Coordinates of C-alpha atoms in Angstrom, one line a residue:
X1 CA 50.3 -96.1 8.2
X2 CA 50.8 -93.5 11.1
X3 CA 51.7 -90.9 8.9
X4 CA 49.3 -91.7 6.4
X5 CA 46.5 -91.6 9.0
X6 CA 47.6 -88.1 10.0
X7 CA 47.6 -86.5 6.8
X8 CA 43.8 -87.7 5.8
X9 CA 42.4 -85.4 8.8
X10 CA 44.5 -82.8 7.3
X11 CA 43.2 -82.8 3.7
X12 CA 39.4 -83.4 5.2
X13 CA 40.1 -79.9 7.8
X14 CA 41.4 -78.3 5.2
X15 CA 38.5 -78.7 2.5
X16 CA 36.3 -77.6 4.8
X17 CA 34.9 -73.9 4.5
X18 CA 36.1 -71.3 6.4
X19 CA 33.1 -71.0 9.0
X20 CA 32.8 -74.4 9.4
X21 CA 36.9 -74.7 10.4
X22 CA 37.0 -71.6 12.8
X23 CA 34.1 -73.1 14.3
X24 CA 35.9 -77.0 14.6
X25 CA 39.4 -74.9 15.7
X26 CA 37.5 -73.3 18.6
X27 CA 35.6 -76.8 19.5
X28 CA 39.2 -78.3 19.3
X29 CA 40.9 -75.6 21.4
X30 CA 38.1 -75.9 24.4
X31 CA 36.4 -72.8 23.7
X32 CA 31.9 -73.8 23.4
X33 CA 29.6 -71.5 21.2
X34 CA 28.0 -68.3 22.8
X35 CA 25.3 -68.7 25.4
X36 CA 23.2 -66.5 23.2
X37 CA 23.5 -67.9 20.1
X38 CA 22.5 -71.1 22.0
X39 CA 19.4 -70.0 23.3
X40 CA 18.5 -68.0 20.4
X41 CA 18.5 -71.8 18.6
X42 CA 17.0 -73.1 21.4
X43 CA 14.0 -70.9 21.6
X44 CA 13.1 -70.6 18.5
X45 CA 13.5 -73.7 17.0
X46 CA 9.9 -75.4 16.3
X47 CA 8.5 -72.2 17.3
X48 CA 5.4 -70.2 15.5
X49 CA 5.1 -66.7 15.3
X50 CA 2.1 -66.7 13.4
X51 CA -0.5 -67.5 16.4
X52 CA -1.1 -66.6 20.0
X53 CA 1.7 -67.2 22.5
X54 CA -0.4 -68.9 24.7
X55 CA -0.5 -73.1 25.8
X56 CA -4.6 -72.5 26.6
X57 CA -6.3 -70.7 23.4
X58 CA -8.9 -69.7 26.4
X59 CA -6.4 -67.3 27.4
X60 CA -6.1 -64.2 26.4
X61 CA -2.9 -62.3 26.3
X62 CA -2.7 -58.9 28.4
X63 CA -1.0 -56.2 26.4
X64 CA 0.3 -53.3 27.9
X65 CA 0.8 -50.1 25.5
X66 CA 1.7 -46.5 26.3
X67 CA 3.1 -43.7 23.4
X68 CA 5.4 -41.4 23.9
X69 CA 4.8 -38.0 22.3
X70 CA 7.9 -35.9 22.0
X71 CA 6.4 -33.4 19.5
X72 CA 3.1 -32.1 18.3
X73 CA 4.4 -32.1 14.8
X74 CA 1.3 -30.1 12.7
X75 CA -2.4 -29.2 13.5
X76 CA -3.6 -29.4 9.7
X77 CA -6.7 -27.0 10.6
X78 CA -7.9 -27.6 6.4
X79 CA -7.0 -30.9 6.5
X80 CA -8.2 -31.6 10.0
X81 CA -5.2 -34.1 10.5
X82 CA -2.7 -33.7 13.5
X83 CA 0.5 -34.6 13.2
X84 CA 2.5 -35.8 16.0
X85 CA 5.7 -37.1 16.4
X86 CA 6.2 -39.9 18.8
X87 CA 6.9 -44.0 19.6
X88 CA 5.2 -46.9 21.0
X89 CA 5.7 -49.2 23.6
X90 CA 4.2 -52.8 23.7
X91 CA 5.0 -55.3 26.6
X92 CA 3.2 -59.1 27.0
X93 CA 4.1 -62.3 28.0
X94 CA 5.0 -64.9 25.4
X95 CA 4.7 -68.5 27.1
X96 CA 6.9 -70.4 24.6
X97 CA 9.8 -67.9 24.7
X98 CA 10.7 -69.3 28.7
X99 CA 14.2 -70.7 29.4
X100 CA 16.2 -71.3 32.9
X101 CA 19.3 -68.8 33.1
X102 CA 21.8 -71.1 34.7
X103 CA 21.4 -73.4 31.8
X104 CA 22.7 -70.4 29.5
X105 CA 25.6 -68.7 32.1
X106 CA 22.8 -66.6 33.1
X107 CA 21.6 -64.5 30.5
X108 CA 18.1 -63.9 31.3
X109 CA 17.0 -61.3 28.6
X110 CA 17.9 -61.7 24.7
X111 CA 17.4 -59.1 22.1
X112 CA 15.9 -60.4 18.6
X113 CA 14.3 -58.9 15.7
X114 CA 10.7 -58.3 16.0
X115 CA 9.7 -59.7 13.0
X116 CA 11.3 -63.6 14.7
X117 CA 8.4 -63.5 17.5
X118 CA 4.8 -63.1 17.5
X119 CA 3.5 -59.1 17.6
X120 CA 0.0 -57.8 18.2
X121 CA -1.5 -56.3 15.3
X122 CA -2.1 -53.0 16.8
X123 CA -2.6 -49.6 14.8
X124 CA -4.1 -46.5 14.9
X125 CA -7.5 -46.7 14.3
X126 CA -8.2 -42.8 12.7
X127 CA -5.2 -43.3 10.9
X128 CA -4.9 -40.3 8.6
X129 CA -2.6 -41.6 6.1
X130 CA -2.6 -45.0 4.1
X131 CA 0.6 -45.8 5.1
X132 CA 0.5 -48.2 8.6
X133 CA 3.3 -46.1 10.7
X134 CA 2.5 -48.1 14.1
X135 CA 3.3 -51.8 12.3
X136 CA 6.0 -50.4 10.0
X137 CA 8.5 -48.8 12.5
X138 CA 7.4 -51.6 14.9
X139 CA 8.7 -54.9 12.5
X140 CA 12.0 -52.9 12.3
X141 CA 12.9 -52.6 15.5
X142 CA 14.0 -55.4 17.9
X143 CA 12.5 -57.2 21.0
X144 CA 13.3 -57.7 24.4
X145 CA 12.5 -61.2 25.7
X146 CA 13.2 -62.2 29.3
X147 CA 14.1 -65.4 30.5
X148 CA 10.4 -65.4 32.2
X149 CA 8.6 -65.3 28.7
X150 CA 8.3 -60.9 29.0
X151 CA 8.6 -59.4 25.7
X152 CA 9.0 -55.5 25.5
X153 CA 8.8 -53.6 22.0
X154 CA 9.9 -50.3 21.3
X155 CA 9.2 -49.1 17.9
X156 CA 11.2 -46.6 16.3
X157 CA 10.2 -42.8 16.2
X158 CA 8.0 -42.2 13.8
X159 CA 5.7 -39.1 12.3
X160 CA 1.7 -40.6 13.4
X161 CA -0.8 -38.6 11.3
X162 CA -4.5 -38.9 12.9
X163 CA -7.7 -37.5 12.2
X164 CA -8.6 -34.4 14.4
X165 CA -11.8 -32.9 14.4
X166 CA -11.0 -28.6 14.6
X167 CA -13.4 -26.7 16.1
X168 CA -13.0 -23.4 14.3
X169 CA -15.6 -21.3 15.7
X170 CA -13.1 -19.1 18.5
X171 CA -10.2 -19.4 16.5
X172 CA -7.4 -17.9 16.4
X173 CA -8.4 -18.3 20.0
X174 CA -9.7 -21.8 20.2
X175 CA -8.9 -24.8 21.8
X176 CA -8.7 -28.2 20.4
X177 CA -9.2 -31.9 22.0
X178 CA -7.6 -34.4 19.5
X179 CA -7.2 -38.4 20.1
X180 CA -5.1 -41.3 19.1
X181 CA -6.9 -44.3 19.3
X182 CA -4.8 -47.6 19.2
X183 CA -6.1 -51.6 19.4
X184 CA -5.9 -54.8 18.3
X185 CA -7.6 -54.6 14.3
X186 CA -8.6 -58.2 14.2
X187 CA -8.3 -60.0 17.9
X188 CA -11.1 -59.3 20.1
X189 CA -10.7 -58.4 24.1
X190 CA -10.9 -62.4 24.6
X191 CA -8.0 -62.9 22.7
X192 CA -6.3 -59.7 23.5
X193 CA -6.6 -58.0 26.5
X194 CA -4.9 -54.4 25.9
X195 CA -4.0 -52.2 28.7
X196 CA -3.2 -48.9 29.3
X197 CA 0.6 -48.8 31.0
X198 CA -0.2 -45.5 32.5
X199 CA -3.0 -42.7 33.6
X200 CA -1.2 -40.6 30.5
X201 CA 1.2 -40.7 27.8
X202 CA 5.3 -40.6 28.3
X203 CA 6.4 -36.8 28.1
X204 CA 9.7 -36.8 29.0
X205 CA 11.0 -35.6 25.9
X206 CA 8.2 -33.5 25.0
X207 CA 9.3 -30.7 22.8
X208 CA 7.3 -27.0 23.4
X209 CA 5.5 -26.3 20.5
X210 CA 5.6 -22.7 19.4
X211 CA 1.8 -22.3 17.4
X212 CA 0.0 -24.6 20.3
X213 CA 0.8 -25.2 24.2
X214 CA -0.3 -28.6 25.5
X215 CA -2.7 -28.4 28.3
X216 CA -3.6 -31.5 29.0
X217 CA -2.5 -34.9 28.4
X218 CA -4.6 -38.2 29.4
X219 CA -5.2 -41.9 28.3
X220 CA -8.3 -44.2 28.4
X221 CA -9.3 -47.5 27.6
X222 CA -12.5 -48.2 26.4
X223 CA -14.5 -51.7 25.6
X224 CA -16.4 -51.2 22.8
X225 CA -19.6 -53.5 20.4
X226 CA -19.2 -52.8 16.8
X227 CA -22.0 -53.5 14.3
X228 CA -19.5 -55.5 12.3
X229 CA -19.0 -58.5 15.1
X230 CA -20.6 -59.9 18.2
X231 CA -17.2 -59.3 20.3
X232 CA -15.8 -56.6 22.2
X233 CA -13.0 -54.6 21.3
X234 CA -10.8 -53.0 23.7
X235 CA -9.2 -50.0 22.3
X236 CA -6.2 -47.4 24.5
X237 CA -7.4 -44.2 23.3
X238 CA -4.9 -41.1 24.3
X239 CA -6.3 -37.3 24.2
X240 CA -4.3 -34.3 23.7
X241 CA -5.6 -30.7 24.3
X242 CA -3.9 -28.1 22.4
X243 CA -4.5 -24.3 23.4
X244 CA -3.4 -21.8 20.1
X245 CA -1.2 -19.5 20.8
X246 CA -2.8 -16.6 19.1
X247 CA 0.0 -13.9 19.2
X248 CA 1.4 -14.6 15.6
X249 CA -3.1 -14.0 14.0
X250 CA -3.3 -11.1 16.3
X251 CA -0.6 -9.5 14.9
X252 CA -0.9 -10.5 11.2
X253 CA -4.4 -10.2 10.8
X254 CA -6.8 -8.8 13.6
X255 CA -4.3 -5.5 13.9
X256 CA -4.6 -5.1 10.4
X257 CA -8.0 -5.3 10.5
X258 CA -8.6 -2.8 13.0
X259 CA -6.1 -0.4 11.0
X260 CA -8.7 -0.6 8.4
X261 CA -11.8 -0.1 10.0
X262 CA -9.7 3.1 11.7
X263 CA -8.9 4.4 8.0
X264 CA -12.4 4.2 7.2
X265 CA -13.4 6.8 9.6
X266 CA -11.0 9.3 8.2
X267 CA -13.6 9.3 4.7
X268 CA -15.9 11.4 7.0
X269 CA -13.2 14.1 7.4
X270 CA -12.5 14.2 4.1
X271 CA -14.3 17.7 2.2
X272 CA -17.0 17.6 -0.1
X273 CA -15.1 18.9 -2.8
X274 CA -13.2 16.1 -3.6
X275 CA -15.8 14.6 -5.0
X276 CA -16.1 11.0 -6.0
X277 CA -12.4 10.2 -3.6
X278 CA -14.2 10.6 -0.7
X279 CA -15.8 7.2 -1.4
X280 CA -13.3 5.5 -3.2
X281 CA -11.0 5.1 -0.3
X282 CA -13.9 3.0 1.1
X283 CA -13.8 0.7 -1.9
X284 CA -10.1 0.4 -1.8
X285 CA -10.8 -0.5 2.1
X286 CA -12.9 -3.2 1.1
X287 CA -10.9 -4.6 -1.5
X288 CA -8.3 -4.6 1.2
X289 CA -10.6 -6.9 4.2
X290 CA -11.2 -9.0 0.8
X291 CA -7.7 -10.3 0.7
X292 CA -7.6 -10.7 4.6
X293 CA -10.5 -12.5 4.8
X294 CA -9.1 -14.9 1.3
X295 CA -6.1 -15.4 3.9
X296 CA -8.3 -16.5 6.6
X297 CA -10.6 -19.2 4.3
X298 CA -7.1 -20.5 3.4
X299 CA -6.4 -21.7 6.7
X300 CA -9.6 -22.7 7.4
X301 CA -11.4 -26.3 6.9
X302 CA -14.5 -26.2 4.5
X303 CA -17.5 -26.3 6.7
X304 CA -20.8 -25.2 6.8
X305 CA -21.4 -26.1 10.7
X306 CA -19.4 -22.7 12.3
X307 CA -17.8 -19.6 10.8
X308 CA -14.5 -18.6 12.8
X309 CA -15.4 -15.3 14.9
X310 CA -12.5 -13.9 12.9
X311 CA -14.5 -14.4 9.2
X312 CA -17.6 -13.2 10.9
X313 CA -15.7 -9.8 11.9
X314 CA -13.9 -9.4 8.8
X315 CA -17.7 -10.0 6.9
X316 CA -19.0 -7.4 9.7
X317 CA -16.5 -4.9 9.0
X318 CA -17.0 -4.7 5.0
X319 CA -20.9 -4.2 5.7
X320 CA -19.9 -1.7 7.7
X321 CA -17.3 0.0 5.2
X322 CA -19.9 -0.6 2.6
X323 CA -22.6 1.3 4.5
X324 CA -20.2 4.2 5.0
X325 CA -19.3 4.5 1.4
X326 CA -23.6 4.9 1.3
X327 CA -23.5 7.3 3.9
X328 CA -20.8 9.2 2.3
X329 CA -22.7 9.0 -1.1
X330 CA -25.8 10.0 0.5
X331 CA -24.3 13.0 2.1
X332 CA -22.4 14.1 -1.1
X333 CA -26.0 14.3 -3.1
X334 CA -27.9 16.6 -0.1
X335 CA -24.5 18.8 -0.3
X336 CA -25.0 19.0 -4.1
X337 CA -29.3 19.7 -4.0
X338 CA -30.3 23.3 -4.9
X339 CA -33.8 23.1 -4.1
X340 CA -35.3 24.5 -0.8
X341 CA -34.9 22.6 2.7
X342 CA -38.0 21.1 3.5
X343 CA -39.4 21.8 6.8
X344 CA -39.1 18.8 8.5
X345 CA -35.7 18.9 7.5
X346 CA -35.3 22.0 9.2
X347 CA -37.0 20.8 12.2
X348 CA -35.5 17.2 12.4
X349 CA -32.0 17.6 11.4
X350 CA -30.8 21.7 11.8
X351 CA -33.2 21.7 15.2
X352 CA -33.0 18.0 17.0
X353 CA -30.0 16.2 15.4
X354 CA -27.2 19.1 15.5
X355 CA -27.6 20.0 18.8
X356 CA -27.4 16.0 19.8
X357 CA -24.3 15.8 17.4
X358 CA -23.0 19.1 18.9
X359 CA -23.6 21.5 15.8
X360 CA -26.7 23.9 17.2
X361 CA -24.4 27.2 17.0
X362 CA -22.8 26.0 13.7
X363 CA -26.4 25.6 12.4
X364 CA -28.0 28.7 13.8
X365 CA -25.1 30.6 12.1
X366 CA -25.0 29.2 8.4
X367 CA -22.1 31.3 7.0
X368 CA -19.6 30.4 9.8
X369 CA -20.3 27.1 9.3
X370 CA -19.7 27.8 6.0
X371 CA -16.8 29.2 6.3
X372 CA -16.2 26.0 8.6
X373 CA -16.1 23.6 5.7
X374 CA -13.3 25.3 4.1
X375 CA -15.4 27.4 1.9
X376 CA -13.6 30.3 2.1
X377 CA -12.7 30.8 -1.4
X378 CA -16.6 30.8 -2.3
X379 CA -17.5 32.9 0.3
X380 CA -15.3 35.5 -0.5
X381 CA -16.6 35.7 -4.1
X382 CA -20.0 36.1 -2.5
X383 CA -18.5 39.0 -0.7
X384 CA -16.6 40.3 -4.0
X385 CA -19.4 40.4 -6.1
X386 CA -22.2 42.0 -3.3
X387 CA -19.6 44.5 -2.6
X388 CA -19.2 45.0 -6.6
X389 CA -23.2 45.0 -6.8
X390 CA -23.5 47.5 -3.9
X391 CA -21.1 49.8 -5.6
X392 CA -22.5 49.9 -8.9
X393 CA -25.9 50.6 -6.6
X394 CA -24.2 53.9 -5.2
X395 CA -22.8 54.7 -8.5
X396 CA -25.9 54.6 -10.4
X397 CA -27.4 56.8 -7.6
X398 CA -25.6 59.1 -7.9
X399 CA -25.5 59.2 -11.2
X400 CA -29.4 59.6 -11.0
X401 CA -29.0 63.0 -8.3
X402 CA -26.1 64.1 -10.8
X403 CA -28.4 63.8 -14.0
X404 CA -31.5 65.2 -11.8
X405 CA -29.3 68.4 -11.2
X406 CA -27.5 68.8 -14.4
X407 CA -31.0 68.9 -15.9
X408 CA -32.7 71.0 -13.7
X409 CA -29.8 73.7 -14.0
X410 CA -30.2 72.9 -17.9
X411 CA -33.8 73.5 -17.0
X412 CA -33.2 76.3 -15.4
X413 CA -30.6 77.8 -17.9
X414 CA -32.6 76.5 -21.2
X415 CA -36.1 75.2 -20.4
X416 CA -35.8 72.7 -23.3
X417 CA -38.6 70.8 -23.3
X418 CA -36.8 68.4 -25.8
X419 CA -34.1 68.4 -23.5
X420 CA -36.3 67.1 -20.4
X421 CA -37.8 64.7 -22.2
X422 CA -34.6 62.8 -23.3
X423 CA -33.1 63.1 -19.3
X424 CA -36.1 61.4 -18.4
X425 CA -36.8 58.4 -20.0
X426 CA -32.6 57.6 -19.2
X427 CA -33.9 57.7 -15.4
X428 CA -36.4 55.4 -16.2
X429 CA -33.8 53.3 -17.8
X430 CA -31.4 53.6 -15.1
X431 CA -34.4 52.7 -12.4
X432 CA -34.9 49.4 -14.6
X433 CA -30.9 48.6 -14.6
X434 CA -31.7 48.9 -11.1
X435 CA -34.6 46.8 -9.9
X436 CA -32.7 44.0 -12.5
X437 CA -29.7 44.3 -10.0
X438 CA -31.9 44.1 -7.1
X439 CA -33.4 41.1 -8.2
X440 CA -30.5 39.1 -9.5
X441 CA -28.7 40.0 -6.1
X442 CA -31.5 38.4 -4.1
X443 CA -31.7 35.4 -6.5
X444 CA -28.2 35.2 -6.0
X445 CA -28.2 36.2 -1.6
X446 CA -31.7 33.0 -2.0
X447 CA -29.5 30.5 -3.7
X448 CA -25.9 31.2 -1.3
X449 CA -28.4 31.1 1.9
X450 CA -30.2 27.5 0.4
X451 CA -26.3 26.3 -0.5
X452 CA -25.8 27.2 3.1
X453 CA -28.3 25.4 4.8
X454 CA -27.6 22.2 2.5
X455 CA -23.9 22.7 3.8
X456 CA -25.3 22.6 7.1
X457 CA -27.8 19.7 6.7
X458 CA -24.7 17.6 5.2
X459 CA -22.3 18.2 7.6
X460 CA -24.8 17.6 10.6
X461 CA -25.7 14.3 8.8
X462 CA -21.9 13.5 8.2
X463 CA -20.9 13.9 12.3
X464 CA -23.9 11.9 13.1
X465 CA -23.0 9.1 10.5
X466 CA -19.7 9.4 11.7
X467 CA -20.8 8.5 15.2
X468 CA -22.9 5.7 14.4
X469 CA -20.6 3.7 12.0
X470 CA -17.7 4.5 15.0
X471 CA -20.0 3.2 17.8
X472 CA -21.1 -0.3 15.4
X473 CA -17.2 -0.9 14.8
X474 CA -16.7 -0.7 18.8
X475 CA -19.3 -2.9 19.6
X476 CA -18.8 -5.2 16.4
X477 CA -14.9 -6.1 17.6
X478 CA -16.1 -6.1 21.3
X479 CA -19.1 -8.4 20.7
X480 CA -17.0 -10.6 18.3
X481 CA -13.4 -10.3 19.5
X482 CA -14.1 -10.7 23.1
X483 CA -15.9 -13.9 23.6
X484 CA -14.9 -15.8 26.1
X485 CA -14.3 -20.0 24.5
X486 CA -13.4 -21.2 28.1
X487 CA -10.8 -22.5 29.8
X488 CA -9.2 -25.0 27.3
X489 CA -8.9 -27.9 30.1
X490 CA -12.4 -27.8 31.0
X491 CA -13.2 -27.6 27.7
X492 CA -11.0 -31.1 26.6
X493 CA -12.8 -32.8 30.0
X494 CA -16.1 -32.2 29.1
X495 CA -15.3 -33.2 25.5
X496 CA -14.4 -36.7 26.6
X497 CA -16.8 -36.9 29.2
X498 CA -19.5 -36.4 26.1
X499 CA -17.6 -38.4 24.1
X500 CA -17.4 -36.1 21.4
X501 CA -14.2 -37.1 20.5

């Protein structure tokens, strides 16, 4: 019977699975289950994570929640989102998770996955994305609980995407004041009390961004009445002001920019006889500020409220290449007229206007201005054919004294009255070549001198132009370029003391 009563245990131990019998060889050799695993039944057995930890529903429970931001991901200026890259931290008391250390060899904190205890429903209220990141990366992570009924909660890092609304009238020197708002989406402040675990959020980590500097970091909690219910809300709202760095738009597009405008001056140098180029190149300039300012839009959110000072120059400097490629029209057609100066012409622009651009002498002497304007080539035809003109003058003179005295000695030698006749009516031949002459060399001295003056009106108009559309491009990129948006912390205070945000 002994040896049949020792074999039963045997076949019963050895039918039993393989968990079961390590655990029944460790109860048999003296050794008791873990102190953790203990407690871990202990605590949670009969317990509810579905409603407040609390014995008196009166109470509320006081959460305490901080982020910590270790990057400033994206500004999404089109979008108006900002990405930031960052984790919370959420700390209460849960009354029903409480145990006595000694009674567990004295473990007084046990780590358990989230999603076993009870977890305020907190989010981010301007969520910018449908996807919950705050609950998500919080359920996967795992809790702290203290002996004392403490439970901490550190959710995993996560990408936060929040609304942000971009100011865009300074940029690509502005300053923007963005928030992230978290609280409870269903408990009110009397059944969650939500605090703010600091004056600002963790930093530690914080990585520099290299498009926008942080200047200023703070948190606040407000209490707030929505339409929607009769309770307050308590929300921990953190605000993050972000100064652009502006070195990479000063480089890429205001230099370029001023490049342009530069360029467009040199259409005023250019000479009249090329024509049609000389306002083409201001086309080609425009078509140019055109794709800079399609590069600018791009960036930009689509608003009506504020133009960026940047569009407003780049719109400011094609009126103002457009009103040169006018002026440079305009002063092409006076160089082209062939009719006679007016005389307030005279008066207004050869008298008043070139000595204020500088050009009295240049007016007062038409042919060295003339000369000036690279006319060289014309002017020295001029000279050509009146020296031409005054030769065939002296010629025909004295052809006329050598006819006179060949006919009076034939006169003299024949007294041919046939032959007089005939000698005389070629002088009055040769005195109508000549008047002819006369007269076609001072239609031709009338139109060189009106030319002349035309030159001279042109070019005084074309240095005064010249002057005027330089002096509107300095002011234009001092008036616009060189506003002052403020200091950026100033700027983020009085935003939240307005409540903008």
């Amino acid at each position: 019977m002994v040896g049949k009563s020792a074999i039963v245990p045997s076949i019963v131990i050895m039918c039993l699975p393989i968990k079961d019998f390590i655990i029944f060889v460790l109860l048999i050799s003296g050794f008791s289950v873990g102190s953790e695993q203990k407690l871990f039944e202990d605590l949670f057995e009969g317990y509810n994570k579905r409603v407040r930890p609390v014995k008196n529903f009166t109470h509320a429970v006081n959460v305490l929640f901080n982020v910590r931001v270790t990057q400033i991901a994206d500004v999404d200026e089109r979008n108006q989102v900002l990405k930031t890259n960052a984790w919370t931290y959420q700390e209460w008391t849960d009354e029903t998770l409480v145990w006595d250390p000694a009674d567990y060899d004295g473990l007084s904190e046990i780590r358990v996955p989230a999603t076993e205890v009870w977890l305020p429903d907190i989010t981010l209220y301007n969520n910018a994305d449908s996807h919950d990141y705050v609950a998500d990366n919080t359920s996967s992570s795992n809790a702290i609980v203290s002996y004392e009924g403490r439970v901490i909660l550190k959710s995993k890092p996560t990408l936060l995407k929040s609304t942000c609304k971009i100011y865009v009238k300074y940029f690509p020197f502005d300053a923007q004041a963005c928030k992230l708002k978290f609280g409870s989406w269903t408990f009110s402040g009397l059944q969650i009390n939500l605090l703010n675990h600091s004056s600002k959020p963790n930093l530690d980590d914080y990585i520099l961004n290299e498009q926008w500097q942080l200047v200023r970091a703070q948190t606040e909690r407000h209490v707030k009445e929505y339409d929607c219910c009769p309770e307050t809300y308590i929300d921990v709202t953190f605000f993050l002001c972000l100064s652009r760095k502006p070195m990479y738009y000063i480089y890429n597009l205001i230099i370029p920019c001023l490049l342009l405008c530069a360029l467009a001056l040199t259409g005023f140098f250019m000479p009249y006889s090329v024509g049609v180029v000389k306002a083409s190149i201001s086309v080609t300039l425009i078509l140019s500020l055109t794709v800079f300012l399609l590069l600018v839009a791009e960036m930009m959110p689509r608003t009506s409220e504020e133009i960026p000072l940047i569009g407003q120059y780049y719109l400011a400097t094609m009126c103002l290449i457009s009103l040169s490629t006018a002026m440079n029209v305009a002063v092409l057609n006076v160089h082209g007229c062939r009719r006679e100066v007016p005389q307030w012409i005279r008066l207004i622009v050869l008298r008043y206007l070139a000595a204020f651009v500088c050009m009295g002498k240049c007016c007062s002497e038409p042919g060295a201005l003339y000369r000036a304007m690279g006319k060289e080539k014309t002017d020295q035809n001029n000279c050509k054919n009146s020296s031409i003109l005054h030769l065939r003058d002296n010629s025909l003179h004295g052809l006329k004294n050598d006819s006179r005295h060949t006919m009076s000695s034939y006169q003299e030698l024949t007294l041919d009255d046939f032959g007089q006749s005939k000698f005389g009516k070629i002088e009055h031949h040769v005195e109508q070549i000549f008047r002819h002459l006369k007269t076609v060399q001072r239609r031709m001295d009338k139109k060189s001198n009106i030319r002349e003056q035309w030159a001279c009106v042109a070019a005084v108009l074309d240095k005064a132009l010249m002057y005027l559309f330089f002096l509107a491009t300095v002011v234009t990129t001092l008036y616009l370029l060189l506003q002052d948006p403020g200091d950026p912390d100033e700027l983020c205070l009085q935003s939240i003391a307005n409540g903008v945000l």
